[in-house]
Short mmCIF file of C-alpha atoms and ligand atoms in Angstrom, two decimals:
data_model
loop_
_atom_site.label_atom_id
_atom_site.label_comp_id
_atom_site.label_asym_id
_atom_site.label_seq_id
_atom_site.Cartn_x
_atom_site.Cartn_y
_atom_site.Cartn_z
CA MET D 1 7.51 9.73 -42.59
CA ASN D 2 9.20 6.31 -43.26
CA GLN D 3 12.60 7.04 -44.77
CA SER D 4 13.99 3.82 -43.85
CA ARG D 5 13.26 1.66 -46.72
CA LEU D 6 15.17 2.45 -49.52
CA GLN D 7 12.95 1.85 -51.79
CA LYS D 8 12.84 1.93 -55.75
CA ILE D 9 9.31 2.26 -56.87
CA PRO D 10 8.66 1.16 -59.98
CA VAL D 11 6.49 3.20 -62.10
CA ARG D 12 3.67 1.91 -64.40
CA LYS D 13 3.97 2.36 -67.99
CA ARG D 14 1.69 4.76 -69.77
CA LYS D 15 0.00 5.40 -73.25
CA ASN D 16 2.55 6.09 -76.03
CA GLN D 17 0.81 9.37 -77.24
CA PHE D 18 3.96 11.17 -76.09
CA ASN D 19 7.20 12.35 -77.93
CA HIS D 20 9.33 11.80 -75.20
CA SER D 21 9.75 9.05 -72.31
CA VAL D 22 10.89 9.53 -68.71
CA TYR D 23 12.06 6.72 -66.36
CA ILE D 24 11.71 7.90 -62.69
CA GLU D 25 13.41 6.03 -59.91
CA THR D 26 12.28 7.22 -56.64
CA TYR D 27 14.35 6.78 -53.35
CA GLY D 28 13.55 7.96 -49.75
CA CYS D 29 10.04 9.24 -48.09
CA GLN D 30 6.65 9.08 -49.05
CA MET D 31 6.96 12.57 -49.86
CA ASN D 32 9.36 11.96 -52.35
CA ALA D 33 6.95 9.38 -53.73
CA ASN D 34 4.53 11.96 -54.07
CA ASP D 35 7.36 14.45 -55.66
CA SER D 36 7.76 12.11 -58.31
CA GLU D 37 4.26 12.18 -59.01
CA ILE D 38 4.10 15.96 -59.58
CA VAL D 39 7.36 15.86 -61.65
CA ALA D 40 5.30 12.99 -63.87
CA SER D 41 2.51 15.52 -64.15
CA ILE D 42 4.63 18.58 -65.01
CA LEU D 43 7.02 16.30 -67.74
CA GLU D 44 3.64 14.86 -69.37
CA GLY D 45 3.10 18.66 -69.78
CA GLN D 46 6.02 18.69 -71.92
CA GLY D 47 5.54 15.63 -73.86
CA TYR D 48 7.25 12.85 -71.60
CA ALA D 49 5.31 9.73 -71.31
CA VAL D 50 6.81 7.93 -67.95
CA THR D 51 7.70 4.59 -68.63
CA ASP D 52 9.20 1.75 -66.07
CA ASN D 53 12.32 1.00 -68.19
CA PRO D 54 15.36 3.19 -68.12
CA MET D 55 16.09 1.55 -71.64
CA ASP D 56 13.26 2.99 -73.12
CA ALA D 57 13.98 6.39 -71.76
CA ASP D 58 15.38 9.47 -73.47
CA LEU D 59 15.33 11.36 -69.53
CA ILE D 60 16.41 9.48 -66.24
CA LEU D 61 15.47 10.90 -63.12
CA LEU D 62 16.79 10.01 -59.69
CA ASN D 63 14.47 11.52 -57.01
CA THR D 64 16.84 11.12 -53.84
CA CYS D 65 17.00 11.20 -50.16
CA ALA D 66 19.91 12.80 -48.13
CA VAL D 67 18.79 11.75 -44.88
CA ARG D 68 21.29 9.16 -44.12
CA ASP D 69 24.88 8.56 -45.98
CA LYS D 70 23.81 4.95 -47.14
CA ALA D 71 21.05 6.59 -49.06
CA GLU D 72 23.64 8.69 -50.96
CA GLN D 73 25.80 5.79 -51.71
CA THR D 74 23.36 3.88 -53.15
CA VAL D 75 22.29 6.66 -55.40
CA ARG D 76 26.02 7.32 -56.56
CA ASN D 77 26.04 3.63 -57.53
CA ARG D 78 23.31 3.93 -59.79
CA LEU D 79 24.43 7.06 -61.10
CA GLN D 80 27.70 5.06 -61.91
CA HIS D 81 25.54 2.63 -63.55
CA PHE D 82 23.60 4.94 -65.80
CA LYS D 83 27.00 6.48 -66.59
CA GLY D 84 27.70 3.57 -68.58
CA LEU D 85 24.65 3.19 -70.33
CA LYS D 86 25.02 6.92 -71.36
CA ARG D 87 28.58 5.92 -73.11
CA ARG D 88 26.21 3.57 -75.34
CA ARG D 89 23.52 6.33 -76.03
CA PRO D 90 24.97 9.81 -76.01
CA ASP D 91 21.26 11.48 -76.19
CA LEU D 92 20.39 9.90 -72.94
CA LYS D 93 20.12 12.84 -70.49
CA VAL D 94 20.26 11.94 -66.55
CA GLY D 95 19.22 14.29 -63.93
CA LEU D 96 19.50 14.57 -60.05
CA ILE D 97 16.28 15.72 -58.47
CA GLY D 98 14.97 15.53 -54.53
CA CYS D 99 17.31 16.02 -51.49
CA MET D 100 20.69 15.09 -52.96
CA ALA D 101 20.19 17.61 -55.31
CA GLU D 102 19.58 20.13 -52.80
CA ARG D 103 22.76 18.98 -50.38
CA LEU D 104 25.08 18.57 -52.71
CA LYS D 105 24.06 21.48 -55.51
CA ASP D 106 26.42 21.50 -58.45
CA ARG D 107 28.98 18.75 -57.30
CA LEU D 108 27.80 15.89 -59.48
CA LEU D 109 27.05 18.19 -62.30
CA GLU D 110 30.53 20.15 -62.43
CA GLU D 111 33.37 18.50 -60.33
CA GLU D 112 32.28 14.64 -60.67
CA LYS D 113 30.15 14.70 -64.21
CA LEU D 114 27.96 12.30 -63.12
CA VAL D 115 24.56 14.21 -64.19
CA ASP D 116 23.37 16.58 -66.75
CA MET D 117 20.80 18.24 -64.52
CA VAL D 118 20.10 18.96 -60.74
CA ALA D 119 16.56 20.21 -59.59
CA GLY D 120 16.21 20.52 -55.86
CA PRO D 121 12.64 19.71 -54.17
CA ASP D 122 10.85 23.37 -54.91
CA SER D 123 12.04 23.85 -58.38
CA TYR D 124 10.18 21.26 -60.46
CA ARG D 125 7.88 23.92 -62.12
CA ASP D 126 11.26 24.86 -63.60
CA LEU D 127 12.06 21.68 -65.38
CA PRO D 128 10.61 22.82 -68.54
CA ARG D 129 13.25 25.59 -68.74
CA LEU D 130 15.78 23.20 -67.39
CA LEU D 131 14.93 20.64 -70.21
CA GLU D 132 15.36 23.63 -72.66
CA GLU D 133 18.72 24.13 -71.38
CA LEU D 134 19.76 20.28 -71.67
CA LYS D 135 18.72 20.48 -75.55
CA ASP D 136 20.55 23.53 -76.47
CA GLY D 137 23.58 21.11 -74.73
CA ARG D 138 23.99 23.17 -71.42
CA LYS D 139 24.19 21.88 -68.03
CA ALA D 140 20.96 22.72 -65.81
CA ILE D 141 20.38 23.50 -62.26
CA ASN D 142 18.16 24.72 -59.93
CA VAL D 143 18.28 24.39 -56.39
CA LEU D 144 16.59 27.81 -55.04
CA LEU D 145 14.34 26.82 -51.92
CA SER D 146 10.85 28.53 -51.76
CA LEU D 147 8.74 29.94 -48.90
CA GLU D 148 5.36 29.87 -50.63
CA GLU D 149 5.67 26.16 -53.29
CA THR D 150 3.52 23.57 -52.46
CA TYR D 151 2.54 22.64 -56.15
CA ASP D 152 -0.95 22.81 -54.83
CA ASP D 153 -2.52 23.38 -58.48
CA ILE D 154 -0.56 20.56 -59.67
CA PRO D 155 -2.79 16.98 -60.10
CA PRO D 156 -0.25 14.69 -59.52
CA VAL D 157 0.12 11.67 -62.23
CA ARG D 158 -0.18 8.35 -59.79
CA ILE D 159 2.68 6.32 -61.56
CA ASN D 160 3.16 4.00 -58.92
CA SER D 161 -0.34 3.41 -57.73
CA ASN D 162 -2.42 0.71 -56.63
CA GLY D 163 -5.68 2.51 -57.70
CA ILE D 164 -6.61 2.29 -53.93
CA SER D 165 -4.50 4.34 -51.60
CA ALA D 166 -2.93 7.60 -52.37
CA PHE D 167 -0.77 10.28 -51.16
CA VAL D 168 -1.72 13.86 -50.58
CA SER D 169 0.86 16.60 -49.21
CA ILE D 170 -0.45 18.95 -47.06
CA THR D 171 2.67 20.67 -45.59
CA ARG D 172 6.64 21.09 -47.21
CA GLY D 173 9.44 21.65 -45.29
CA CYS D 174 10.27 21.93 -41.70
CA ASP D 175 11.07 24.21 -39.25
CA ASN D 176 12.14 22.05 -36.56
CA MET D 177 15.74 21.65 -36.97
CA CYS D 178 16.20 18.40 -35.00
CA THR D 179 20.07 18.38 -34.80
CA PHE D 180 20.51 15.19 -36.50
CA CYS D 181 18.36 15.82 -39.44
CA VAL D 182 19.10 17.29 -43.21
CA VAL D 183 15.73 17.65 -43.86
CA PRO D 184 15.38 21.22 -43.06
CA PHE D 185 18.20 22.05 -45.31
CA THR D 186 17.14 20.19 -48.25
CA ARG D 187 13.48 20.74 -47.99
CA GLY D 188 13.34 24.38 -46.78
CA ARG D 189 11.10 26.16 -44.43
CA GLU D 190 7.77 24.67 -43.30
CA ARG D 191 4.83 26.15 -45.41
CA SER D 192 1.15 24.66 -45.29
CA ARG D 193 -1.02 24.12 -48.31
CA ASN D 194 -4.23 25.39 -49.04
CA PRO D 195 -7.13 23.23 -47.90
CA GLU D 196 -9.43 24.06 -50.89
CA THR D 197 -6.89 22.30 -52.82
CA ILE D 198 -6.25 19.44 -50.78
CA MET D 199 -10.27 18.79 -50.73
CA ASN D 200 -10.29 19.14 -54.16
CA GLU D 201 -7.46 16.44 -54.92
CA ILE D 202 -9.10 13.91 -52.93
CA ARG D 203 -12.27 14.66 -54.59
CA ASP D 204 -10.38 13.69 -57.61
CA LEU D 205 -9.12 10.54 -56.36
CA GLN D 206 -12.54 9.63 -55.17
CA GLN D 207 -13.91 9.94 -58.20
CA GLN D 208 -11.34 7.93 -59.64
CA GLY D 209 -12.20 5.25 -56.93
CA PHE D 210 -9.30 5.72 -54.55
CA LYS D 211 -10.53 4.43 -51.05
CA GLU D 212 -7.72 5.64 -48.99
CA VAL D 213 -5.35 9.00 -48.61
CA THR D 214 -2.48 9.50 -46.37
CA LEU D 215 -1.96 13.33 -45.53
CA LEU D 216 1.82 13.85 -45.78
CA GLY D 217 4.32 16.48 -44.33
CA GLN D 218 7.40 16.43 -42.50
CA ASN D 219 5.11 17.34 -39.18
CA VAL D 220 1.62 16.95 -40.07
CA ASP D 221 0.49 18.31 -36.55
CA SER D 222 2.34 21.74 -37.42
CA TYR D 223 0.12 22.31 -40.32
CA LEU D 224 -1.37 25.99 -40.29
CA TRP D 225 -2.95 27.47 -43.35
CA TYR D 226 -3.62 31.45 -43.12
CA GLY D 227 -3.45 32.66 -46.66
CA GLY D 228 -0.06 30.93 -48.04
CA GLY D 229 3.39 31.51 -46.77
CA PRO D 230 5.84 30.23 -44.33
CA LYS D 231 4.85 29.15 -41.30
CA LYS D 232 7.56 31.43 -39.57
CA ASP D 233 5.24 34.83 -40.67
CA PHE D 234 2.12 33.50 -38.95
CA ALA D 235 2.92 35.55 -36.01
CA LYS D 236 3.09 38.63 -38.15
CA GLN D 237 -0.41 38.57 -39.33
CA PRO D 238 -3.14 40.87 -38.48
CA GLU D 239 -5.69 39.35 -35.62
CA ASP D 240 -8.21 38.68 -38.07
CA VAL D 241 -6.08 36.30 -40.58
CA ARG D 242 -4.81 34.31 -37.51
CA ARG D 243 -8.37 33.88 -36.38
CA ARG D 244 -9.33 32.66 -39.61
CA ALA D 245 -6.39 29.92 -40.07
CA VAL D 246 -7.06 26.35 -40.27
CA ASP D 247 -4.99 23.95 -38.20
CA PHE D 248 -4.30 20.50 -38.71
CA ALA D 249 -7.35 19.32 -36.50
CA GLN D 250 -9.77 21.25 -38.56
CA LEU D 251 -8.21 19.88 -41.57
CA LEU D 252 -8.47 16.34 -40.67
CA ASP D 253 -12.14 17.16 -39.44
CA ARG D 254 -13.04 18.42 -42.38
CA VAL D 255 -11.41 15.99 -44.64
CA ALA D 256 -12.68 12.77 -42.70
CA GLY D 257 -16.26 14.62 -42.65
CA ALA D 258 -16.47 15.34 -46.31
CA PHE D 259 -15.23 11.52 -47.41
CA PRO D 260 -17.11 9.28 -45.37
CA GLY D 261 -16.52 6.56 -47.79
CA MET D 262 -12.65 6.71 -47.56
CA ARG D 263 -9.99 5.83 -45.11
CA ILE D 264 -7.89 8.61 -44.00
CA ARG D 265 -4.47 8.47 -42.76
CA PHE D 266 -1.68 11.17 -41.95
CA THR D 267 2.05 11.17 -41.08
CA THR D 268 4.51 11.98 -39.55
CA SER D 269 3.22 13.15 -36.21
CA ASN D 270 5.90 14.91 -34.10
CA PRO D 271 5.27 14.05 -30.00
CA GLN D 272 5.83 17.79 -29.60
CA ASP D 273 3.53 19.38 -31.65
CA MET D 274 0.72 16.74 -31.49
CA THR D 275 -2.17 18.48 -29.95
CA ARG D 276 -5.32 16.59 -28.06
CA GLU D 277 -7.58 18.04 -30.53
CA VAL D 278 -6.38 16.11 -33.28
CA ILE D 279 -6.90 12.93 -30.96
CA ALA D 280 -10.36 14.12 -30.36
CA VAL D 281 -10.66 14.55 -34.12
CA MET D 282 -9.83 11.02 -34.51
CA LYS D 283 -12.27 9.52 -31.97
CA LYS D 284 -14.86 11.23 -33.89
CA HIS D 285 -14.22 9.81 -37.28
CA PRO D 286 -14.52 6.24 -37.80
CA ASN D 287 -13.06 6.31 -40.79
CA ILE D 288 -9.67 7.85 -39.55
CA GLY D 289 -7.18 4.99 -39.66
CA ARG D 290 -6.23 3.85 -36.06
CA GLN D 291 -2.64 4.53 -36.26
CA ILE D 292 -0.25 7.11 -35.44
CA HIS D 293 3.70 7.32 -36.33
CA LEU D 294 5.14 9.04 -33.60
CA PRO D 295 9.02 9.07 -33.72
CA PHE D 296 10.69 9.46 -30.42
CA GLN D 297 14.66 8.96 -31.62
CA SER D 298 15.90 8.30 -28.18
CA GLY D 299 14.47 7.42 -24.47
CA SER D 300 17.26 9.40 -22.82
CA ASN D 301 15.97 13.13 -21.79
CA ARG D 302 19.91 13.86 -22.23
CA ILE D 303 19.97 12.75 -25.97
CA LEU D 304 16.86 14.31 -26.62
CA LYS D 305 17.79 17.39 -25.82
CA LEU D 306 20.83 16.82 -27.67
CA MET D 307 19.10 16.23 -30.44
CA ASN D 308 16.71 19.73 -29.98
CA ARG D 309 13.69 17.35 -29.67
CA ARG D 310 11.32 19.56 -27.61
CA TYR D 311 9.93 16.86 -25.36
CA THR D 312 10.74 14.76 -22.32
CA ARG D 313 10.51 10.92 -21.85
CA GLU D 314 8.22 11.57 -19.66
CA GLU D 315 6.12 13.99 -21.83
CA TYR D 316 6.25 11.38 -24.55
CA LEU D 317 4.82 8.42 -22.31
CA ASP D 318 1.87 10.91 -21.15
CA LEU D 319 1.04 11.57 -24.70
CA ILE D 320 1.14 7.81 -25.32
CA ASP D 321 -1.02 6.99 -22.20
CA PHE D 322 -3.74 10.08 -23.25
CA ILE D 323 -3.95 8.67 -26.71
CA ARG D 324 -4.22 4.97 -25.34
CA ARG D 325 -7.08 5.94 -23.00
CA GLU D 326 -8.94 8.00 -25.70
CA ILE D 327 -8.41 5.45 -28.46
CA PRO D 328 -7.61 1.89 -26.90
CA ASP D 329 -7.45 0.13 -30.30
CA ILE D 330 -4.70 2.43 -31.71
CA SER D 331 -1.40 1.16 -33.50
CA LEU D 332 1.44 3.19 -32.75
CA SER D 333 4.91 3.38 -34.42
CA HIS D 334 8.47 5.14 -33.79
CA ASP D 335 11.65 5.92 -35.17
CA ILE D 336 14.64 5.54 -33.24
CA ILE D 337 17.90 6.38 -33.76
CA ALA D 338 20.77 4.54 -32.20
CA GLY D 339 24.45 5.27 -31.04
CA PHE D 340 23.93 9.31 -31.40
CA PRO D 341 27.35 11.26 -30.36
CA THR D 342 27.69 10.84 -26.56
CA GLU D 343 25.18 8.16 -26.11
CA THR D 344 26.02 5.81 -23.17
CA GLU D 345 25.02 2.54 -22.34
CA ASP D 346 22.54 4.03 -20.04
CA ASP D 347 21.15 5.96 -22.49
CA HIS D 348 20.59 3.25 -24.73
CA ARG D 349 18.88 1.16 -21.85
CA ASP D 350 16.79 4.28 -21.52
CA THR D 351 15.36 3.68 -25.10
CA LEU D 352 14.62 0.07 -24.74
CA SER D 353 12.93 0.85 -21.43
CA LEU D 354 11.04 3.10 -23.24
CA MET D 355 9.94 0.78 -25.43
CA GLU D 356 9.00 -1.56 -23.19
CA ALA D 357 6.79 0.67 -21.42
CA VAL D 358 4.77 1.55 -24.78
CA ARG D 359 5.10 -1.82 -26.63
CA PHE D 360 4.94 -0.55 -30.42
CA ASP D 361 3.31 -2.05 -33.29
CA TYR D 362 6.34 -1.38 -35.32
CA GLY D 363 8.97 0.89 -36.10
CA PHE D 364 12.12 2.12 -38.27
CA MET D 365 15.18 1.99 -36.73
CA PHE D 366 18.50 3.54 -37.69
CA ALA D 367 22.35 3.72 -36.95
CA TYR D 368 23.24 7.28 -36.51
CA SER D 369 24.81 8.80 -39.75
CA GLU D 370 26.47 12.14 -39.34
CA ARG D 371 24.84 14.69 -41.97
CA PRO D 372 27.35 17.44 -42.92
CA GLY D 373 26.14 20.86 -42.44
CA THR D 374 23.58 19.67 -39.53
CA ALA D 375 24.30 21.38 -35.94
CA ALA D 376 25.18 17.98 -34.86
CA ALA D 377 27.84 17.45 -37.35
CA LYS D 378 28.96 21.21 -36.62
CA ARG D 379 29.01 20.53 -32.47
CA LEU D 380 29.46 17.00 -31.48
CA ARG D 381 32.01 14.49 -32.41
CA ASP D 382 30.38 11.13 -34.13
CA ASP D 383 32.09 9.30 -31.25
CA VAL D 384 29.90 5.86 -30.81
CA PRO D 385 32.10 3.47 -32.78
CA ARG D 386 30.18 1.91 -35.92
CA GLY D 387 30.37 -1.50 -33.59
CA VAL D 388 28.54 -0.36 -30.58
CA LYS D 389 26.05 1.77 -33.10
CA ILE D 390 25.11 -1.65 -34.56
CA LYS D 391 25.26 -3.69 -31.52
CA ARG D 392 22.59 -1.35 -30.11
CA LEU D 393 20.85 -1.16 -33.16
CA ASN D 394 20.42 -5.04 -33.23
CA GLU D 395 19.15 -4.85 -29.74
CA ILE D 396 16.55 -2.25 -30.57
CA ILE D 397 15.38 -4.25 -33.58
CA ALA D 398 15.37 -7.37 -31.69
CA LEU D 399 12.91 -6.02 -28.99
CA GLN D 400 10.71 -4.66 -31.95
CA GLN D 401 10.44 -7.83 -33.31
CA ARG D 402 9.07 -9.48 -30.22
CA HIS D 403 6.46 -6.49 -29.72
CA SER D 404 5.83 -6.23 -33.14
CA ARG D 405 4.65 -10.21 -32.77
CA GLU D 406 2.93 -9.51 -29.71
CA ARG D 407 0.95 -6.90 -31.09
CA MET D 408 0.04 -8.63 -33.99
CA GLN D 409 -0.82 -11.67 -31.90
CA ALA D 410 -3.15 -9.83 -30.07
CA PHE D 411 -5.41 -9.33 -33.15
CA VAL D 412 -6.11 -13.42 -33.25
CA GLY D 413 -9.55 -13.96 -32.45
CA GLY D 414 -11.14 -10.70 -33.52
CA GLU D 415 -12.58 -9.13 -36.38
CA SER D 416 -10.98 -6.26 -38.79
CA GLU D 417 -12.40 -3.68 -41.75
CA VAL D 418 -10.17 -4.78 -44.28
CA LEU D 419 -9.67 -2.60 -47.43
CA VAL D 420 -8.76 -4.89 -50.14
CA GLU D 421 -5.84 -3.57 -51.83
CA GLY D 422 -5.25 -6.57 -54.39
CA PRO D 423 -4.04 -10.27 -54.83
CA SER D 424 -1.62 -11.71 -52.45
CA LYS D 425 1.81 -11.63 -53.89
CA LYS D 426 2.57 -15.26 -52.57
CA ASN D 427 -0.90 -16.88 -53.45
CA LYS D 428 -3.14 -15.39 -56.10
CA ASP D 429 -6.42 -17.17 -54.62
CA GLU D 430 -5.64 -14.85 -51.59
CA TRP D 431 -6.56 -11.10 -51.26
CA MET D 432 -3.85 -8.62 -49.71
CA GLY D 433 -5.46 -5.69 -47.69
CA ARG D 434 -4.89 -3.51 -44.73
CA ASN D 435 -6.89 -3.13 -41.58
CA LEU D 436 -7.52 0.23 -39.55
CA GLN D 437 -4.60 -0.30 -37.50
CA ASN D 438 -2.65 -0.26 -41.03
CA ALA D 439 -1.48 -4.35 -40.27
CA VAL D 440 -1.56 -6.28 -43.62
CA VAL D 441 -4.40 -8.95 -43.60
CA VAL D 442 -4.23 -11.83 -45.95
CA PHE D 443 -7.41 -13.87 -46.78
CA PRO D 444 -8.96 -16.56 -49.18
CA ALA D 445 -10.96 -14.82 -52.11
CA THR D 446 -14.97 -15.32 -51.65
CA GLY D 447 -15.40 -14.54 -55.19
CA ARG D 448 -17.54 -11.64 -53.85
CA GLU D 449 -15.07 -8.78 -53.10
CA LYS D 450 -12.89 -6.61 -55.58
CA PRO D 451 -9.87 -4.58 -54.51
CA GLY D 452 -11.17 -1.18 -53.18
CA ASP D 453 -13.55 -2.98 -51.01
CA PHE D 454 -14.10 -2.92 -47.28
CA VAL D 455 -14.63 -6.44 -45.69
CA ARG D 456 -15.08 -7.99 -42.45
CA VAL D 457 -12.07 -10.73 -41.72
CA ARG D 458 -12.19 -12.71 -38.57
CA ILE D 459 -8.57 -12.89 -37.76
CA THR D 460 -7.08 -16.66 -37.32
CA GLY D 461 -3.36 -16.33 -37.35
CA ALA D 462 -0.38 -13.76 -37.09
CA THR D 463 3.32 -13.54 -37.88
CA SER D 464 5.34 -10.42 -36.65
CA ALA D 465 4.24 -8.59 -40.11
CA THR D 466 1.40 -10.08 -41.53
CA LEU D 467 -2.58 -11.23 -40.20
CA ARG D 468 -4.24 -14.03 -41.86
CA GLY D 469 -7.89 -14.71 -41.25
CA GLU D 470 -11.36 -15.27 -43.08
CA ARG D 471 -14.18 -12.96 -44.54
CA VAL D 472 -17.06 -13.32 -42.19
CA ASP D 473 -19.84 -10.58 -43.71
N1 LIG C 1 9.67 14.41 -39.86
C1 LIG C 1 10.44 13.75 -40.68
C2 LIG C 1 11.49 12.94 -40.27
C3 LIG C 1 12.32 12.64 -41.56
S1 LIG C 1 13.77 11.67 -41.53
C4 LIG C 1 9.10 12.50 -40.84
O1 LIG C 1 8.20 12.77 -41.56
O2 LIG C 1 9.53 11.17 -40.87
C5 LIG C 1 13.10 10.25 -40.95
C6 LIG C 1 14.07 9.35 -39.86
O3 LIG C 1 15.06 9.20 -40.05
C7 LIG C 1 13.57 10.07 -38.53
O4 LIG C 1 12.73 10.12 -37.90
C8 LIG C 1 15.14 9.64 -37.76
O5 LIG C 1 14.52 8.48 -37.02
C9 LIG C 1 15.62 9.33 -38.84
N2 LIG C 1 17.01 10.30 -39.35
C10 LIG C 1 16.82 11.22 -39.51
N3 LIG C 1 18.06 11.99 -39.70
C11 LIG C 1 19.20 10.57 -39.47
C12 LIG C 1 20.49 10.70 -39.14
N4 LIG C 1 21.23 11.48 -39.51
N5 LIG C 1 21.07 9.65 -38.88
C13 LIG C 1 20.07 8.42 -38.70
N6 LIG C 1 18.87 8.48 -39.08
C14 LIG C 1 18.22 9.61 -39.02
FE1 LIG C 2 13.99 16.22 -39.54
FE2 LIG C 2 13.57 16.64 -36.98
FE3 LIG C 2 12.05 18.11 -39.09
S1 LIG C 2 13.60 14.85 -37.64
S2 LIG C 2 12.34 16.56 -40.92
S3 LIG C 2 13.73 18.26 -38.44
S4 LIG C 2 11.25 17.29 -37.36
#
């Protein structure tokens, strides 16, 4: 999932039929964006309207990311800013939710006194009670993690939506324990969501006019529904329960088959868990996005082992070969970490050579950031100097930019099916949409199309981030 962009997602103003108002600022990955929609749904039930202006709000929530230190520093700065606001408006309450809440527990509440309320990713159903505590003048906290919670019966309120594409969570938590990663500690054990409730949510979206859904999980290929409960308990289930279980390939097949008029995407895939069945399902359904986000983190087998990624460079390249043979027009993206502990120049060159071997369409690239409590932080010294990390990261970014330009250029002269999302930001006479490979396409409006339409566009030009073209049908 893309945790790279520290995105501040604006929320749309809603009707004023409520007696309270909440402003939610979301950082981090798509899962957090979707969680904010679940939180908005729970709070609407408590009489809170969602506002996009913190000055209008009597409750401010920061839905936070803990994956790198920089993300946390940004949130701390925002909290200082809101502390200033609180001085002028004593009634205003500020809550910390999401992964930083889980990681820091009561620290920002008790020691640093930056917030009034703390709620971890599995405790959002408890928000009504926590808000009552606040009303009574008490500080409120719930950071319990759950083995079952998937919020599967809560219809997300699409607060930051273009009305065309939406996220649908299918798993929560992660059991992989990559040694650099804080997510298993902040989001808990992996569990899957009931496929019936997934289908119902997509049906609702379709009825509201949505045209695209992205199935979300830290590791979607690991999806396994056997009646509820954590993935780790699957093996203990009776034989008949195990036989009836639904895996990711089956879920994807069901979703794509039931909603042929919608585009189906998914993220994130983990190389060690992606199955060939998933590729077969993608091949079978033309409405599944021709795009796989397949983080590899490092091209060096020695580093992959230290990261506890359970694949080798060779296995990764074999998987890519297989995918490209089966689906030649696939778009591939990655996540890479530069400067993991003990990384040498040779390891770094292995990463660059893997990139050269694959030539990814795009990627998300990070300097290693030590996270307290992770296995890497406990066992390995963060010994690659900051300057070296940045130099390697810059080399990786420069190479990716070259590959992105080349990959985008390869669309020129061909045709793409574009799902129109809305007017282009730069020019209101042009539409912006995405093709099946998820590349952004801009084309002049003809007067015959509207947001939500699928149109054929001949691609006439490309930069490293945008395709340009003309409607042909
Ligand atoms: N499976 C998750 C991964 C979440 S973290 C998903 O759905 O994407 C997203 C990315 O952040 C990871 O793939 C990794 O490249 C990067 N990342 C995670 N922990 C990091 C750390 N400690 N330092 C730098 N980058 C990190
Ligand atoms: Fe993190 Fe690895 Fe899971 S990157 S979210 S522990 S797959």
